[in-house]
Coordinates of C-alpha atoms and ligand atoms in Angstrom, one line a residue:
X1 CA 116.4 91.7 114.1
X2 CA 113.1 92.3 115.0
X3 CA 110.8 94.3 112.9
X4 CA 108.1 96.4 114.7
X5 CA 105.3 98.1 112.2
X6 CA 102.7 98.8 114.7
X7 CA 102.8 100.8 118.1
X8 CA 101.1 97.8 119.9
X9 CA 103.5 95.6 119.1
X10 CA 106.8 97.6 120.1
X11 CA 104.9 97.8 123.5
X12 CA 104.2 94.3 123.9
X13 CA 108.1 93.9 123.3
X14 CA 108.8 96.7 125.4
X15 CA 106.9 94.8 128.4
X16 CA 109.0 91.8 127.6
X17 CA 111.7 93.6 128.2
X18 CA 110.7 94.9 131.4
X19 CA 110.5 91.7 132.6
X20 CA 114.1 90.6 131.9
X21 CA 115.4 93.9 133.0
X22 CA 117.8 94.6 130.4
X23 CA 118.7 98.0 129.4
X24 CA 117.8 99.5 125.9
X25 CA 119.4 102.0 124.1
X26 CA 117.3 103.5 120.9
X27 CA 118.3 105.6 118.2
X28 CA 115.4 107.8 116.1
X29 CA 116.2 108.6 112.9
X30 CA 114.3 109.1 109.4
X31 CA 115.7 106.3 107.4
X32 CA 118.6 106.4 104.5
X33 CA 120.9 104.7 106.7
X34 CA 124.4 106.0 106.4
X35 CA 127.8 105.9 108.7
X36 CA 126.9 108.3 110.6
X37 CA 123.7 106.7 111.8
X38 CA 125.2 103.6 112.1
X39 CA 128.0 105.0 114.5
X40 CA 124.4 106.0 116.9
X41 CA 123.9 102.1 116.4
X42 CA 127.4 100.8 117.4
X43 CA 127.4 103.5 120.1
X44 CA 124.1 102.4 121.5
X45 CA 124.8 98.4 121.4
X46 CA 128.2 98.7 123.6
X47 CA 126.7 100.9 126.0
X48 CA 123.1 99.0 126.5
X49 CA 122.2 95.4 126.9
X50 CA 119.6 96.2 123.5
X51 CA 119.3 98.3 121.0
X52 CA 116.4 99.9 119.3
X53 CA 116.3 102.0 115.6
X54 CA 113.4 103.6 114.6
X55 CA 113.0 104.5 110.8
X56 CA 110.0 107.1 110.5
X57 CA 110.0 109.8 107.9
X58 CA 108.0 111.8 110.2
X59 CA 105.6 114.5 108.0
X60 CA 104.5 117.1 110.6
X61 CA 108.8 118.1 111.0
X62 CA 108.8 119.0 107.4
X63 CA 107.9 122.6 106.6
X64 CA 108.5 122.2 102.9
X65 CA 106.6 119.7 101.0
X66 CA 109.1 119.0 98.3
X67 CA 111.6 118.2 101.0
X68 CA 109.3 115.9 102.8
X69 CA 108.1 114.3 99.2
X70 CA 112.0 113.7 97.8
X71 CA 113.3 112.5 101.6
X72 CA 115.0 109.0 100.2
X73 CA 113.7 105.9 101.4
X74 CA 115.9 102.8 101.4
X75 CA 113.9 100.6 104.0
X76 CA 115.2 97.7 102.7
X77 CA 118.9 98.6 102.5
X78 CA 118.7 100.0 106.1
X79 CA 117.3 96.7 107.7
X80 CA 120.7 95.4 105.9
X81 CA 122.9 97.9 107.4
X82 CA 120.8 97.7 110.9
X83 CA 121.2 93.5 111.0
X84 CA 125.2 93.8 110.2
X85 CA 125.5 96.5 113.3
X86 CA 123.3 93.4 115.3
X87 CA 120.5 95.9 115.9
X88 CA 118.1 93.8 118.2
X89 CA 114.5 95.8 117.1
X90 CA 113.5 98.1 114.3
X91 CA 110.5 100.2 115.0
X92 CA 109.3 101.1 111.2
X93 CA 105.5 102.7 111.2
X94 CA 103.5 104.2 109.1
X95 CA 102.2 108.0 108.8
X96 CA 98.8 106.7 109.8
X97 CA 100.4 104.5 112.8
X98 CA 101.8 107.2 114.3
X99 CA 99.1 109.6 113.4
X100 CA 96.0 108.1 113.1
X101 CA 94.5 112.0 112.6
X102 CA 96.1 114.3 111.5
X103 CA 94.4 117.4 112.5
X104 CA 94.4 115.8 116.3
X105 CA 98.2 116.8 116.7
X106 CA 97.7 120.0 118.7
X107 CA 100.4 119.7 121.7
X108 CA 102.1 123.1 121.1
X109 CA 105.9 123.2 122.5
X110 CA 107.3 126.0 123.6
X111 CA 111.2 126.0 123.6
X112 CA 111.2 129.7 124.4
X113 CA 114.5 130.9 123.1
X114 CA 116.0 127.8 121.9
X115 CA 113.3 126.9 119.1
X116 CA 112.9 130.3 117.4
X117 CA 116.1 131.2 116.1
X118 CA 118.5 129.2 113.5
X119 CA 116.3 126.4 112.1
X120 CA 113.7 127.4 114.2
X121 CA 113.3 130.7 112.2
X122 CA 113.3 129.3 109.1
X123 CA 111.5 126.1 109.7
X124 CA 108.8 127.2 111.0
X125 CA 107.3 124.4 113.2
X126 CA 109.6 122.1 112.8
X127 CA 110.9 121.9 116.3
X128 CA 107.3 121.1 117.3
X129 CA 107.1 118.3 114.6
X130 CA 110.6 116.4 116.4
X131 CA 109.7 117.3 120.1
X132 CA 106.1 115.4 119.3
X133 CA 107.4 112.3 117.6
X134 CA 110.5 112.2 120.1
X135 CA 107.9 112.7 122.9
X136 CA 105.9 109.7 121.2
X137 CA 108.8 107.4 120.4
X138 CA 110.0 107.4 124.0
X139 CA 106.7 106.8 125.3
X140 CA 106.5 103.8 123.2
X141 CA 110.8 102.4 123.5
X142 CA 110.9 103.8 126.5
X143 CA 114.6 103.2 126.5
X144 CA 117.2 104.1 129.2
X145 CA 119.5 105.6 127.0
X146 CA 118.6 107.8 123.7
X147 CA 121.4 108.7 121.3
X148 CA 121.2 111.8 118.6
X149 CA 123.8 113.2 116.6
X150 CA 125.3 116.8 116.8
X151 CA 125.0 116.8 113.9
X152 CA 121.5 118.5 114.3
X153 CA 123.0 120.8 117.1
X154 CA 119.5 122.3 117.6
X155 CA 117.6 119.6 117.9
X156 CA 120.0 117.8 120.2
X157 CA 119.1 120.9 122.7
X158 CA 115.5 120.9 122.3
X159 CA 115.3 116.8 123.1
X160 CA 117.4 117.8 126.1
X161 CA 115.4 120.5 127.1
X162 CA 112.2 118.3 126.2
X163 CA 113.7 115.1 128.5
X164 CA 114.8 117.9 131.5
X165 CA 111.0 119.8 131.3
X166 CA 109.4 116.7 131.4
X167 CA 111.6 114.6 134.0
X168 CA 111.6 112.2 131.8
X169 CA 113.7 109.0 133.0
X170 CA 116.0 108.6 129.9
X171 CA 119.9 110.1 129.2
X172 CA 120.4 111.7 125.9
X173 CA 124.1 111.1 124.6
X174 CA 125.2 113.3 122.2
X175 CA 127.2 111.9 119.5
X176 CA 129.8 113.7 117.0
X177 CA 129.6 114.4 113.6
X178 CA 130.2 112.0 110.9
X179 CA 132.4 112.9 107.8
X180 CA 133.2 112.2 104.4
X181 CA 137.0 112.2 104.1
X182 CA 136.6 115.5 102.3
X183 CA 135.1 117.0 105.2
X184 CA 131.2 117.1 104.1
X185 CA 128.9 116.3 107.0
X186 CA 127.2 112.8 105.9
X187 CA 123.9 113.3 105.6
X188 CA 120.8 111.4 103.7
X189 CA 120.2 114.4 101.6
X190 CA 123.6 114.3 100.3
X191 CA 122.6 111.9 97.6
X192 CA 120.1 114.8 96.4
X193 CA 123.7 116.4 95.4
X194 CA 124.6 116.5 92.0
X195 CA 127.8 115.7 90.9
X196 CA 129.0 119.2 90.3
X197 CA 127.3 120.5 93.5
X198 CA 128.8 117.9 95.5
X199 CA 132.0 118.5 94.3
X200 CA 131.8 121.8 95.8
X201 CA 129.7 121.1 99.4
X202 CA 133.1 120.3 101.3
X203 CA 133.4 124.2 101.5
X204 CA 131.0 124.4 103.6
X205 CA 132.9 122.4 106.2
X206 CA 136.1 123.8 105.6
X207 CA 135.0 127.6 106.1
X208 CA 133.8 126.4 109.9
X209 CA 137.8 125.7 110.4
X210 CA 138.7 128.4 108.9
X211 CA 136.5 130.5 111.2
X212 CA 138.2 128.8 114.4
X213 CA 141.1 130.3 112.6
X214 CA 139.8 133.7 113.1
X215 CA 139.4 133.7 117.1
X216 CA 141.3 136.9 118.9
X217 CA 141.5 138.0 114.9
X218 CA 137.7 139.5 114.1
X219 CA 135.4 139.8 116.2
X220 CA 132.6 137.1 116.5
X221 CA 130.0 139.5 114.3
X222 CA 132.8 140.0 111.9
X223 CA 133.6 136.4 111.6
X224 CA 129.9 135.5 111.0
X225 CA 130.2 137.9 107.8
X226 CA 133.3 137.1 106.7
X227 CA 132.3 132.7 107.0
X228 CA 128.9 134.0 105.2
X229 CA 130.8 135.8 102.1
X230 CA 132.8 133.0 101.5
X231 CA 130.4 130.5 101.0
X232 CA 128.3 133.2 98.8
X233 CA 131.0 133.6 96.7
X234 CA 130.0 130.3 95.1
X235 CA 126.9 131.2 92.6
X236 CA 125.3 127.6 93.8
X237 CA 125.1 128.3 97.1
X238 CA 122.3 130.5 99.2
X239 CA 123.4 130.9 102.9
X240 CA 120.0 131.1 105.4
X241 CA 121.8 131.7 108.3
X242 CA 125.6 131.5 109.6
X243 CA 125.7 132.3 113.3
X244 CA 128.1 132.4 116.2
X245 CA 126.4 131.5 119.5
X246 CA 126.8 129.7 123.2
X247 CA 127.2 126.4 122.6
X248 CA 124.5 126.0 125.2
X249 CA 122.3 128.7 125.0
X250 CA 122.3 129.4 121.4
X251 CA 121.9 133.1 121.9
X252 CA 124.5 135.4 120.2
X253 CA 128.1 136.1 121.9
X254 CA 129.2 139.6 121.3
X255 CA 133.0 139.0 122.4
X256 CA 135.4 135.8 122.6
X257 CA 135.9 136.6 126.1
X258 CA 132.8 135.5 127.7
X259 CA 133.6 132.2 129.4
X260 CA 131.4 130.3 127.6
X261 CA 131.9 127.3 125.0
X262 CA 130.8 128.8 121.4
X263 CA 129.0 127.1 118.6
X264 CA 129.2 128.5 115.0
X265 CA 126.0 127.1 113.0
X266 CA 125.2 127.2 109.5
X267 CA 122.4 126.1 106.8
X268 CA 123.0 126.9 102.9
X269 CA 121.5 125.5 99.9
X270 CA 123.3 124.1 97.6
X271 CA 121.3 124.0 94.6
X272 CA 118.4 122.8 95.5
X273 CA 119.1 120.5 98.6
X274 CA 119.8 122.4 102.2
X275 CA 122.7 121.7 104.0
X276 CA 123.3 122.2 107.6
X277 CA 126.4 121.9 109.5
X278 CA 128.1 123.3 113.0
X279 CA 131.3 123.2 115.0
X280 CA 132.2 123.7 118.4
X281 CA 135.1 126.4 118.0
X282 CA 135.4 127.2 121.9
Ligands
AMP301 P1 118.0 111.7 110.7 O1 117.7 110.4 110.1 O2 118.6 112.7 109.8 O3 116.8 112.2 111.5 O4 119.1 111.4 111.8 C1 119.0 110.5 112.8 C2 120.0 110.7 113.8 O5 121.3 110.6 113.3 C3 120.0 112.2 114.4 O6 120.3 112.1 115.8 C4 121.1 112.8 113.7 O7 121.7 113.9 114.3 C5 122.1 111.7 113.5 N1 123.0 112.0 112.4 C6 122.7 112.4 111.2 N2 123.8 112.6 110.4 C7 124.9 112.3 111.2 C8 126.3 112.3 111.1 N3 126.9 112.7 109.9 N4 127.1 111.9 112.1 C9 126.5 111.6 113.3 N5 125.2 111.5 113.5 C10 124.4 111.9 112.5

């Protein structure tokens, strides 16, 4: 595998690339390689003649500076993981690489709708901190094929929204969620669990089936309360949000009967470590 630490150098390889005319498919993430980054990887290799990973723990998308500071980073276990999936290229900068100054990153996006609610509202800025390094890493990759997990529902439809607003000549493919067998959405902050709270995070999941459950039975306000409660009956969990919306629009559905597919999206602490997880119920 290739390993790319510097911006000129991916696009030298990129224009090597060009040359042979092969197709590239490149998956961003932020490092702490798990399953469910590495089912992006295998995704991306049979569908592309290469693929590229980038690992960058990208600052201005983190809002809270604990979260930012205790992110794990496992470089060298994820170029392991990355070479056994026969990932062609990694594309590992630095802060500095990427932003060489800091207080030069004013693009302002402007997701109308779609980037102030959910983790819009409580990460304030964070959208704007994933459109400009997804804006950046395609401009450097520039692959033909870009994969991201549903796992981050949101952000899936603002890099959609980014690509269509832009014309931008790359497909996003949306990929499903990866699970432990108990349920719990794999994420890198999982290891931030403790043993006790991870014991208890599989809830989470398991109210989001139960609220499929209650289609036709409450109504989709009532099943918003009744999925919040449930996970607040647990003293080490804080719910920020649990909401029912279009699956496209993200904007609240006020009966079952609109022909619309329906999203129900939540985020909780557990402890100290935030959690976020969704399901298409409709
Ligand atoms: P991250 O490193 O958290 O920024 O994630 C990088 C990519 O992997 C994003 O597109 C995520 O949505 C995706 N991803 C994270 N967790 C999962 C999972 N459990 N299953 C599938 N994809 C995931």
């Amino acid at each position: 595998m290739l390993i790319l630490k510097t911006i000129s150098d991916a696009r030298a390889w990129r224009d090597s690339v060009g040359e042979e005319q092969k197709t590239i498919g490149f998956v961003p993430t932020m490092g702490a390689l798990h399953p469910g980054h590495i089912s992006l990887i295998r995704k991306a290799n049979r569908e592309n003649d290469l693929v590229a990973c980038s690992i960058f723990v990208n600052p201005i998308q983190f809002n809270n500076r604990e979260d930012l500071e205790k992110y794990p980073r496992t470089l060298d276990a994820d170029i392991r993981h990355l070479e056994e999936v026969a990932c062609d290229v990694l594309f590992a900068p630095t802060a500095s690489e990427m932003y060489p100054g800091q207080d030069i990153i004013n693009d302002k996006y402007n997701f109308g709708h779609l980037d102030k609610v959910l983790e819009g509202k409580f990460r304030p800025g964070h959208f704007n901190g994933v459109a400009v390094v997804v804006r950046k890493l395609f401009e450097i990759i520039q692959p033909h094929r870009a994969y991201f997990g549903m796992k981050d529902y949101q952000q899936l439809k603002i890099v959609e929204e980014l690509v269509k607003y832009h014309k931008m000549p790359v497909e996003i493919i949306a990929c499903p969620t990866l699970r432990e067998k108990d349920g719990l959405a794999m994420s890198s902050r999982n290891v931030r669990l403790t043993h006790h709270e991870r014991s208890i995070a599989p809830v989470i999941h398991r109210v989001l089936l139960e609220i499929k459950e209650k289609i036709g039975h409450l109504t989709p306000k009532g099943a918003q309360i009744w999925g919040a409660n449930q996970l607040n009956k647990y003293a080490e969990i804080q719910v920020e949000y649990l909401q029912i919306v279009g699956a496209d629009d993200l904007l609240p559905i006020e009966t079952w009967d609109e022909k619309k597919s329906v999203v129900v999206l939540v985020a909780a602490y557990l402890g100290k470590v935030r959690l976020i997880d969704n399901m298409i119920i409709k």
